XYZ file of C-alpha atoms in Angstrom:
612
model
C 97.323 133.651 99.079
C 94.007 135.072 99.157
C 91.861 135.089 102.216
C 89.198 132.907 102.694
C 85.951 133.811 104.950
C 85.740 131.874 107.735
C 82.481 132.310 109.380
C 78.920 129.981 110.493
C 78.445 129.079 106.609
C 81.406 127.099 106.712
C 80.214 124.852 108.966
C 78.926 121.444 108.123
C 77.122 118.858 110.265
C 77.294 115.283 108.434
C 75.166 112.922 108.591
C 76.810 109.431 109.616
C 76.012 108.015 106.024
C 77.609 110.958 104.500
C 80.487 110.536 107.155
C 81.342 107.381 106.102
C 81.210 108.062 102.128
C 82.998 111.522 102.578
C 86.129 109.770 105.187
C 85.947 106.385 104.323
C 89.412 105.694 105.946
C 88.362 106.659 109.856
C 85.822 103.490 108.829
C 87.749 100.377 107.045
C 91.467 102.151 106.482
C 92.857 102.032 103.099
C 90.756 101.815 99.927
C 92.555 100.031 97.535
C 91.353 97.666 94.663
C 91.897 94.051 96.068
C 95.309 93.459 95.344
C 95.965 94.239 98.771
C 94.894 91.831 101.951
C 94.380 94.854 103.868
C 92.353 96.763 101.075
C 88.578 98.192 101.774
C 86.440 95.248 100.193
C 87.883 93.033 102.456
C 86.815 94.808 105.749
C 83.529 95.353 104.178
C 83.464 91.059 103.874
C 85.318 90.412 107.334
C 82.275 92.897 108.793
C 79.338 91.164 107.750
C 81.064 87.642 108.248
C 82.065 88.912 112.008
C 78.111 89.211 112.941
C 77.821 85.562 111.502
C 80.667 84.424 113.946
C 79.659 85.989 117.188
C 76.563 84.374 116.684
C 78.262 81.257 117.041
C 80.373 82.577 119.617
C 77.194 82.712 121.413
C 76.118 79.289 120.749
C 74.008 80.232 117.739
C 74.493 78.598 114.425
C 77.208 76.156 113.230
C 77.416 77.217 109.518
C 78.029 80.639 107.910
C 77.720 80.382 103.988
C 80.033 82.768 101.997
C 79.578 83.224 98.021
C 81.316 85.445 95.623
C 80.613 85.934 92.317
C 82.797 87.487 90.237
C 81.064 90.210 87.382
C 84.124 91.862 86.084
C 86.228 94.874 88.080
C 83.922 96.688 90.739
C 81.067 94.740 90.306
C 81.265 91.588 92.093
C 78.212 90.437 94.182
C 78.764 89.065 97.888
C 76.388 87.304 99.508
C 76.776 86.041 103.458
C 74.280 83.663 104.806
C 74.536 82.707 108.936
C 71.853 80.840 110.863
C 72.056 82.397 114.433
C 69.215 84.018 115.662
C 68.813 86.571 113.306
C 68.382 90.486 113.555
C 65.317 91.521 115.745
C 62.958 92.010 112.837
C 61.589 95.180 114.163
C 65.038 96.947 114.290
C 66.313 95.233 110.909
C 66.468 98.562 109.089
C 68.037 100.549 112.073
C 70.751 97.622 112.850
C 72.460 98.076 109.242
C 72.359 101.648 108.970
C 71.877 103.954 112.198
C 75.475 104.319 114.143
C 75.499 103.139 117.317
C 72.613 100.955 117.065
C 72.507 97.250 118.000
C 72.310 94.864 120.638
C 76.972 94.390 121.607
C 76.894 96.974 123.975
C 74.788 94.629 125.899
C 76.866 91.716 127.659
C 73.765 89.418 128.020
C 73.738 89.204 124.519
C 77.353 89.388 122.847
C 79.871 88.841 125.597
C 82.778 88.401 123.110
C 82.407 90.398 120.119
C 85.141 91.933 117.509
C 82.383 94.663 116.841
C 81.371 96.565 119.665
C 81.448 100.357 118.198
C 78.140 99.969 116.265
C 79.910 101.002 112.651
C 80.804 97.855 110.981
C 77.412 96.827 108.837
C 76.792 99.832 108.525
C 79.770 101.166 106.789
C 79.249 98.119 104.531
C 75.941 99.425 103.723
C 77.031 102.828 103.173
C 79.651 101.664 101.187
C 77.920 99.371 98.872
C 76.047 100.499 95.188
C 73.579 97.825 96.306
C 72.643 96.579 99.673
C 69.837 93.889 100.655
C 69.722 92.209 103.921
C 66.619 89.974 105.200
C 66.535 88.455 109.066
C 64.591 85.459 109.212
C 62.829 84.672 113.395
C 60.533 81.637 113.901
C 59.268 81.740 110.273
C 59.127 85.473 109.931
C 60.788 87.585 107.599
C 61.944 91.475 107.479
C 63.976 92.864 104.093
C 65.307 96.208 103.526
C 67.346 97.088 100.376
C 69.478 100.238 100.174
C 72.047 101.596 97.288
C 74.699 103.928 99.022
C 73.462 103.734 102.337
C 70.000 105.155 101.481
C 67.126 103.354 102.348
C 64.906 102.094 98.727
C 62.818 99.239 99.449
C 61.362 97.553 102.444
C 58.836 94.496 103.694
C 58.184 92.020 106.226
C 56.104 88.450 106.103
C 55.812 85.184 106.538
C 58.624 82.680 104.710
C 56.729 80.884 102.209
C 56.129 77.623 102.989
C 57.243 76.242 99.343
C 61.106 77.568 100.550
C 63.449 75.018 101.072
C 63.480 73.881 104.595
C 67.197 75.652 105.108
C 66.072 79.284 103.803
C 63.818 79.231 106.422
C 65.657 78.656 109.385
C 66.474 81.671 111.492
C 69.439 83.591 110.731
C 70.685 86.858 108.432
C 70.982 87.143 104.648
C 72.926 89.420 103.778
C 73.843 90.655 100.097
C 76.353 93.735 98.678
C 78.006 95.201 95.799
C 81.140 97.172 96.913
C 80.559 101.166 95.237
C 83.325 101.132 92.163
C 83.135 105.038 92.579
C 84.993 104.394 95.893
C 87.089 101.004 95.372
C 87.947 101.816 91.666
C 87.805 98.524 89.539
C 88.130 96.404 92.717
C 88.780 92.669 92.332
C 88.538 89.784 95.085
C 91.333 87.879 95.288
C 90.333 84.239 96.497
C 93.672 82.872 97.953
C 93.349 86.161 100.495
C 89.525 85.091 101.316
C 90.557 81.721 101.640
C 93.121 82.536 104.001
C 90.467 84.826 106.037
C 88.441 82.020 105.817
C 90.770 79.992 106.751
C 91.716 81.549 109.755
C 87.900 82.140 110.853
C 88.066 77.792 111.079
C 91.062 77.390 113.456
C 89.669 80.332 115.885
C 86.595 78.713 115.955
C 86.601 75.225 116.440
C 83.365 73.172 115.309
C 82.311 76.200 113.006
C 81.786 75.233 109.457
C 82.661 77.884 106.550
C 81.393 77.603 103.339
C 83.204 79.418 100.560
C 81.974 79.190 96.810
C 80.792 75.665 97.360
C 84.108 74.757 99.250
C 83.468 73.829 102.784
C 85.941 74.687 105.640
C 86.355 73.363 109.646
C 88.803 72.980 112.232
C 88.573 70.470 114.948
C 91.836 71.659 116.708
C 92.065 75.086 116.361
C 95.244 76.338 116.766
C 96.843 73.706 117.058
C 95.752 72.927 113.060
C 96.374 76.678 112.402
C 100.142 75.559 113.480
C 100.200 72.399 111.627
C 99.427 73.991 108.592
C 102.099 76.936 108.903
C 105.007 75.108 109.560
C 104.373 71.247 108.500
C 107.116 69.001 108.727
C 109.787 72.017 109.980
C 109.685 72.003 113.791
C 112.099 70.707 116.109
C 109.397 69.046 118.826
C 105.410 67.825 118.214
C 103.348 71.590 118.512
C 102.036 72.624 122.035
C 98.568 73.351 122.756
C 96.366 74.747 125.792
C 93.160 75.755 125.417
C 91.570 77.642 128.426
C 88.072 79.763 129.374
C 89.506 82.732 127.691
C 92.931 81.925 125.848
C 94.150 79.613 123.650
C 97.803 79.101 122.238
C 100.477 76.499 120.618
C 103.813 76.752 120.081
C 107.028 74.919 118.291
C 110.224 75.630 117.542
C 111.908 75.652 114.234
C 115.218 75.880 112.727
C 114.365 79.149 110.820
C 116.340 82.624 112.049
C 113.767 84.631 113.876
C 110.493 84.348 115.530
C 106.790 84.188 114.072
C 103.238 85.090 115.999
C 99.625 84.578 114.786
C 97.628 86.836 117.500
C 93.771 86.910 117.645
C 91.172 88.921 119.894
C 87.532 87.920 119.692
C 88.180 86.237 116.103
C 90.156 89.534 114.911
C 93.683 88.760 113.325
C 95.652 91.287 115.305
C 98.595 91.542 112.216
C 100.409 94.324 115.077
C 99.533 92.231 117.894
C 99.360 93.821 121.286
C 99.189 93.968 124.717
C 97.654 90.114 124.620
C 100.820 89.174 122.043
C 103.309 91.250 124.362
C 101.905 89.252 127.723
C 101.776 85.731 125.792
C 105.782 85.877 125.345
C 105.946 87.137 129.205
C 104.232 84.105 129.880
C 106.112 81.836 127.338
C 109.223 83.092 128.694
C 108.229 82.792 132.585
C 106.400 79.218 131.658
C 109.908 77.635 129.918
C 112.192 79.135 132.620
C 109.958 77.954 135.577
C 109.854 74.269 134.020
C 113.566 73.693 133.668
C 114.008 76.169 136.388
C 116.523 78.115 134.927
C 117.007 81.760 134.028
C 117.546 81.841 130.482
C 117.552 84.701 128.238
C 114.236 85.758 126.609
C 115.879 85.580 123.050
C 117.428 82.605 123.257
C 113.885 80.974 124.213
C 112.258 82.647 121.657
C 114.504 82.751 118.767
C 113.002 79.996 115.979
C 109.529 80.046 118.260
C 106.500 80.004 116.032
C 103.450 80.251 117.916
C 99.808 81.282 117.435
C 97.869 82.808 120.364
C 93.954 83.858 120.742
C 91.738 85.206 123.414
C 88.561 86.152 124.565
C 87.980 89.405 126.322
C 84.973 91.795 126.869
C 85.327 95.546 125.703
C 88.100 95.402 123.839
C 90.146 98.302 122.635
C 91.580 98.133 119.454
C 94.591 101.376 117.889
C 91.972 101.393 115.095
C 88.964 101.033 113.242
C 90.458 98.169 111.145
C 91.174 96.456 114.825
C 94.659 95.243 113.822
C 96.557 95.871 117.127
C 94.688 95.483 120.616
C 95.501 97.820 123.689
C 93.633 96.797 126.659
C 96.320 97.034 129.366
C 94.137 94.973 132.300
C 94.200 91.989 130.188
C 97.594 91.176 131.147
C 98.417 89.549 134.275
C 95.815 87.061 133.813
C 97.179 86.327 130.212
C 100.469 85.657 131.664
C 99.550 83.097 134.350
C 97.654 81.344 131.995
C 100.603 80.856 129.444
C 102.821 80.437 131.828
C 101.368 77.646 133.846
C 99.848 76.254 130.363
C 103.719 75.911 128.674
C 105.041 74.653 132.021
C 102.040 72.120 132.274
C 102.849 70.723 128.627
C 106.323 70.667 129.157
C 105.942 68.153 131.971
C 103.489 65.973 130.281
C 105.886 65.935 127.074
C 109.162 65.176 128.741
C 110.915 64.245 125.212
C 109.468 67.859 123.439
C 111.280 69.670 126.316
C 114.459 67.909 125.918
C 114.576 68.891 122.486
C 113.792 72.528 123.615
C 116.163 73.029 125.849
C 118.936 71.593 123.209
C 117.528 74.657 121.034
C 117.772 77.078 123.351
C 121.058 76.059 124.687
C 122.203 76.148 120.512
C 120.560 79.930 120.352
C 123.004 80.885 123.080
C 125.772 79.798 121.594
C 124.661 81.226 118.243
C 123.973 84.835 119.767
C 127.835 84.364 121.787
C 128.981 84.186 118.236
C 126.682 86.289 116.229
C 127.419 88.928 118.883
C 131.449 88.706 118.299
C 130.582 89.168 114.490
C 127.969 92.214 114.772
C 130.783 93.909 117.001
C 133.125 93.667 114.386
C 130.679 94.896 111.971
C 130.207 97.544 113.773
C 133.996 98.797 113.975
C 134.341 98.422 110.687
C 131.938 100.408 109.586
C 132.524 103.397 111.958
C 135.950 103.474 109.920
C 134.597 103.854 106.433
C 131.764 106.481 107.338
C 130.026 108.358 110.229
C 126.915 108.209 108.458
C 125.346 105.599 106.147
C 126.296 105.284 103.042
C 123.631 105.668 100.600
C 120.906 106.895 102.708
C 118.997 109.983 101.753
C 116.726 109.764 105.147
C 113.571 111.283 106.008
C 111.975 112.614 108.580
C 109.715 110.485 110.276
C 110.038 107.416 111.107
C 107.564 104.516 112.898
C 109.014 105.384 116.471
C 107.383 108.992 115.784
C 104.029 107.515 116.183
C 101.260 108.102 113.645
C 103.621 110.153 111.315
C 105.894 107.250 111.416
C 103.119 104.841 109.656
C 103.455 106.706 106.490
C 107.404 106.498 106.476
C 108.382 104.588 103.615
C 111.862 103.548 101.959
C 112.582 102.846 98.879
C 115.488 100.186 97.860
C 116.878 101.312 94.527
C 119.874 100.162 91.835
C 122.711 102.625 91.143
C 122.996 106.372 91.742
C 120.960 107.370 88.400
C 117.709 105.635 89.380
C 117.903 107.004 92.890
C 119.283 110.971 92.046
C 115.882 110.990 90.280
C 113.828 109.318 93.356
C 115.535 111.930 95.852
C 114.954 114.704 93.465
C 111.468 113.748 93.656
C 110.762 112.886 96.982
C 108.097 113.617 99.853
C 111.322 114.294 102.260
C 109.564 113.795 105.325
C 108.154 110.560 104.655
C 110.339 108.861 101.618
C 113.788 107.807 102.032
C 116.134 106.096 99.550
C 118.684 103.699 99.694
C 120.443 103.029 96.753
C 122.444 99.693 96.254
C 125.808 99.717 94.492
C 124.699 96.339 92.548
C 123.812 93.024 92.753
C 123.470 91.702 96.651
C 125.191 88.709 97.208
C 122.925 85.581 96.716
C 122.758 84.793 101.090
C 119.917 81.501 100.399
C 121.381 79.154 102.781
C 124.049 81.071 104.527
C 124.695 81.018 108.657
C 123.317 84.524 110.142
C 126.775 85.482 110.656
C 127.838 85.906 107.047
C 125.212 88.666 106.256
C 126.936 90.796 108.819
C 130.141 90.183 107.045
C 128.483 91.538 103.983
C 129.451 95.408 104.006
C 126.453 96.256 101.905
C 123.882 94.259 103.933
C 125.172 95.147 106.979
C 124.706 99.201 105.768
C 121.109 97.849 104.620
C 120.251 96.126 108.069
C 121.777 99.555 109.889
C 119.630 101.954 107.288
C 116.533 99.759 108.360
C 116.979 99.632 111.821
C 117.330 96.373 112.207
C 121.192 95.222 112.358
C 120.360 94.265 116.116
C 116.715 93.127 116.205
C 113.489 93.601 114.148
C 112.065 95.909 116.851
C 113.798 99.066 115.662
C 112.572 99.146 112.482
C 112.157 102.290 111.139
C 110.061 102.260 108.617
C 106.228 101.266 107.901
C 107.127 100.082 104.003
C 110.221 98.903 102.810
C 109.701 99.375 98.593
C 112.024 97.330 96.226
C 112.066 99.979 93.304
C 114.720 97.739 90.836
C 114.448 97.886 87.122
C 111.991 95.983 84.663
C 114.847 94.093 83.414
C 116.811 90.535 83.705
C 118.891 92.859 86.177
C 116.973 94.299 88.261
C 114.459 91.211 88.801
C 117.489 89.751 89.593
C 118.311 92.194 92.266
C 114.651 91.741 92.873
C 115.167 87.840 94.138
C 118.527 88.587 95.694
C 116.605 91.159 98.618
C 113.683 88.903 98.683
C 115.894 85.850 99.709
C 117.569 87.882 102.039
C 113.998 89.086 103.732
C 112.693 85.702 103.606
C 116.019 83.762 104.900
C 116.619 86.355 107.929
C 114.007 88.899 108.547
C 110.549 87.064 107.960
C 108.231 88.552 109.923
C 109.215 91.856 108.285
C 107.293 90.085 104.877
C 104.756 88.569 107.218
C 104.042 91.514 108.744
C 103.420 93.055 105.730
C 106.013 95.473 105.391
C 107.850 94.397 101.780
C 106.595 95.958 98.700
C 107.291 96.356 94.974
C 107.218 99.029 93.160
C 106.038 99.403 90.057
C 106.847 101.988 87.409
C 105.866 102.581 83.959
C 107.081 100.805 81.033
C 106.069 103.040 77.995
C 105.412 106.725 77.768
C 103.262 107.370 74.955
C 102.258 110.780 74.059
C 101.544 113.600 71.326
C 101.438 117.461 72.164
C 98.233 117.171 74.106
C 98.382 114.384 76.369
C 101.099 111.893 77.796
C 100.235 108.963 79.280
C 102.150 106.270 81.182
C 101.707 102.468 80.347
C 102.614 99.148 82.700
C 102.601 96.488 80.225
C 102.153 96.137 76.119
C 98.696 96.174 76.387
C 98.531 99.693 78.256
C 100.795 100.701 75.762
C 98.909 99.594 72.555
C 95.439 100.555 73.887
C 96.970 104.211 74.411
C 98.676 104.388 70.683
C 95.250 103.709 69.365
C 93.427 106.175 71.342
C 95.597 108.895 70.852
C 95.841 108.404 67.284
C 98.873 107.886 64.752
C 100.824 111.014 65.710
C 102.142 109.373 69.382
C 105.443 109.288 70.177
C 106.288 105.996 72.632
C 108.900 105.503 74.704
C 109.986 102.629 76.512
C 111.839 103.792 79.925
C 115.186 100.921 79.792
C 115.608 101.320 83.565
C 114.042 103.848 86.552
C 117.365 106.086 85.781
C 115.675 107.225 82.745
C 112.563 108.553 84.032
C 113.253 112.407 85.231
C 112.360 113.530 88.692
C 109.609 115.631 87.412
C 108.316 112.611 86.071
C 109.095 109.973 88.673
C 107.307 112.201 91.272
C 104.203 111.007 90.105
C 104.713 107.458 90.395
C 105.834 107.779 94.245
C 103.199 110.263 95.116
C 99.532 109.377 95.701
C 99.025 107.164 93.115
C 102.188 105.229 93.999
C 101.532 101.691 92.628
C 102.654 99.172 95.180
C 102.547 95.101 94.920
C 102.636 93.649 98.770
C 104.751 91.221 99.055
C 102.755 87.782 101.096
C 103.100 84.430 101.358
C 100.683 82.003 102.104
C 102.283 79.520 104.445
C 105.459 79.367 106.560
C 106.339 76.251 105.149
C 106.422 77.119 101.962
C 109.228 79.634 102.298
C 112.105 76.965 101.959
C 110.658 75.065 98.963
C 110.605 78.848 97.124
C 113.722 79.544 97.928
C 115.476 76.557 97.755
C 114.017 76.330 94.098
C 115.012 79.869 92.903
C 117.833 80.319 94.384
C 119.515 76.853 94.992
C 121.820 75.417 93.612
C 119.212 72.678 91.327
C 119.499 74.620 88.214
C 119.047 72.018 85.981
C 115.667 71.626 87.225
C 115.234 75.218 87.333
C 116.219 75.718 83.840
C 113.451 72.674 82.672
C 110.679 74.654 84.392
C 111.748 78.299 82.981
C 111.784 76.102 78.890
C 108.686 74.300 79.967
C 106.863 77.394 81.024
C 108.401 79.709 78.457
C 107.037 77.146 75.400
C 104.007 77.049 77.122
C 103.327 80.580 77.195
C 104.217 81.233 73.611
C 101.745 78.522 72.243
């Protein structure tokens, strides 16, 4: 390898706009193109919305005005209206794009704010092909328009008095276009900003959202944030406690695991925390001091679904994108209050705690049994194999730390499909499992029986998981199956297993499906790989008469110099989400119960009505 001169002219000092266009990712995480909850344009949205909501954190403004107007890929226009008091009109220009400048380092001002590093509107502004905000004080006005951070247009004045009454009442106006050459043909979804939305309601009680028209409100906070997650499946009527600086409710359902909505300042923590980590302390210290008994932590918690929020000054969040909180002082005080909260319920709702207590007494007897059964699995498979079968491991994996949080592995069919995904491999990060079939259809099954199941319980023990969803090993768990009636098939068959036993792994957003090319069309310049017919037949055209397609039968066919590609950086992945808790069972007990006449008279009715 050559040498390359390292001296002064190879250092660069960045400015911070240049910062955030050249390493977008230290600002909002992943890029993406929408299809993604977690993907840039979001962040960018959740930013500018976040301002809105400490304002009425503070007091100021009961209605925050959302619209999104949808111009084709990468060109949608946002526009966020809030009436709080409205950005000093003298500093309007520096608040949106000078780093660490604006007024939530100061207490007296923001006491509870998500954003306290100074970046947020500012990497929207940076980020955006067009940028206009105007701050509205006592019948003033101050505008300042940028495209990709820089600074075009400016003016201040008096509102007109021929504006509607509402335009001019303080607040902030703000109004973006995400940059396409950094969120390539992005597209908002509106079920995940109506679940942001959503979200923003039951954390803040009283606050009215206003999305495309469609108006949104909580009066119970989490309490309706519960109610609308689990509907008619809970054991007892949902606890509540709402306090200074925390907030939290809690049931019990007859689903196999456990399920947490944690919040900080507003901020869905999807990783939780140290507040998440003291609210079970407390749960568990709360139930046991009530009925004065010292039972088990999983046996309380097992079936508990429960959302929990607070409020804390100077948070510390793992990331930019805020999604798990570390502030370690936070809890002793988080624990007394949950504690005495769940212990204070319990005795005002004497019939609720009977009906706990009958729960947790069942879980006990459930994890005698379950235990008996995981032994066995255990013994049996030390005698077929030291190691697991089927495994081609990697590296890292999440208990490595940050390395760990690119781990990924990939669920395949057969040995052909995954020779070609080992051959091609990033080894330290990609591991494959390869199944030697169809799973065993486990909707509506006791716990037990998937430990019984030699190739689930080699699954669970490749994962990490055959004891409890805290080992986990990996950050992504892909489905990589076939595009056939097969391999959607075994498709279903792991998703009902994920959804029946191991939720929160899909809730936590660690299920994926991947998806691989179709058609290969190509002449003896250029190949190119197609998703669906229309790919395929755009491609044919371009390329002219002389193309030569392909259509891959199943991911076997595809050689590892090939599949490399399409598990490298490009990787196409489809996140697997639902929208509510409750509607888990009606899925499943629909695809993969046992109604299938009913079934069938969908798939006809929908099949005829696709074709005409």
């Amino acid at each position: 390898m050559a040498k390359i001169n390292y001296d002064e002219s190879k250092i660069k000092t960045l400015s911070s706009l240049e910062h955030i266009r050249l390493r977008t990712g230290m600002y909002i995480g992943r890029l993406g193109d929408g299809s993604n909850p977690d993907d840039g344009i979001y962040v960018l949205l959740k930013e500018v919305i976040d301002n809105g909501i400490d304002e009425f954190i503070m007091g100021n403004g009961k209605q925050i005005e959302v619209q999104i107007k949808d111009n084709g890929p990468g060109k949608s226009v946002v526009k966020i209206r809030d009436f709080g008091r409205g950005i000093p009109l003298g500093k309007l220009v520096e608040c949106v794009s000078v780093i660490n400048t604006g007024a939530k380092y100061n207490d007296d001002v923001f006491q509870f704010s998500v954003g306290l590093n100074g970046v947020g509107t500012k990497a929207v502004n940076a980020l955006s092909s067009h940028f206009r905000v105007v701050a509205i004080r006592n019948g003033d006005f101050a505008e300042a328009v940028f495209e990709r951070g820089v600074l075009k247009n400016q003016r201040k004045g008096k509102c007109a008095a021929a504006m509607p009454a509402a335009a001019r009442r303080d607040g902030t106006f703000v109004e973006f276009t995400p940059d396409d050459s950094i969120f390539e043909n992005y597209r908002f979804n509106v079920e995940f900003v109506e679940k942001r939305i959503q979200n923003y309601t039951y954390l803040n009680a009283g606050l009215t959202l206003i999305l495309n028209g469609k108006p949104y409100v909580s009066k119970q906070g989490l309490y309706d944030l519960l109610t609308e997650e689990t509907g008619d499946d809970i054991l007892y009527p949902i606890g509540y406690y709402k306090g200074p600086h925390i907030e939290f409710s809690f049931t019990h359902t007859n689903n196999y695991g456990e399920e947490y909505f944690s919040f900080v300042n507003g901020q869905y923590t999807v990783d939780g925390g140290t507040h998440l980590s003291a609210f079970k302390e407390g749960f568990l210290k709360g139930i046991q001091a009530y009925f004065k008994k010292d039972y088990k932590s999983e046996d309380i918690r097992e079936g508990t679904t429960a959302a929990v929020a607070v409020k804390i000054k100077s948070p510390v969040f793992e990331s930019q994108t805020k999604n798990k909180l570390g502030n370690t002082d936070i809890r002793s005080w988080v624990v007394q209050a949950v504690r005495e909260g769940a212990d204070d319920w319990l005795h005002r709702n004497p019939l609720a705690a009977k009906k706990l207590e009958q729960k947790i007494i069942a879980n006990e007897k459930l994890r005698t049994e379950l235990n008996a059964v995981k032994k066995e699995a255990r013994e049996a498979a030390k005698k077929i194999s030291l190691k697991i079968p089927k495994l081609k491991d990697c590296k890292y994996h999440l208990e490595d730390g940050k390395d760990g949080e690119l781990s990924t592995i990939f669920i395949t069919e057969g040995d052909s499909a995954a020779g070609s995904m080992v051959t091609s491999r990033d080894v330290m990060t990609q591991a494959i499992f390869a199944l030697r079939g169809k799973i065993e259809n486990m909707y509506g099954k006791k716990q037990a029986a998937i430990y019984k199941n030699e190739e689930l319980y080699n699954l669970m023990t490749a994962l990490g998981i055959e004891n409890d969803i805290e080992g986990l090993r990996y950050a992504r768990i892909v489905i990589a199956t076939d595009a056939d009636f097969d391999g959607f098939h075994i498709r279903n068959l792991l998703l009902t297993f994920f959804l029946s036993y191991f939720e929160e792994l899909v809730t936590g957003g660690h299920i994926f499906i991947l998806e691989t090319p179709l058609f290969r069309v190509r002449t003896k310049k250029e190949t190119r790989y197609c998703y669906n017919e229309k790919e395929r037949d755009e491609a044919a055209e371009e390329l002219g008469s002389s193309n030569e397609i392909t259509r891959f039968k199943g991911l076997g066919e595809i050689s590892p110099r090939e599949f490399g590609q399409f598990i490298g950086e490009d990787m196409r992945l489809v996140p697997v989400s639902i929208n509510t808790l409750k509607a888990v069972p009606q899925v499943l007990s629909f695809y993969m119960g046992k109604n299938t006449p009913e079934r069938r008279d969908y798939i006809m009715k929908n099949l005829i009505e696709d074709a005409g």
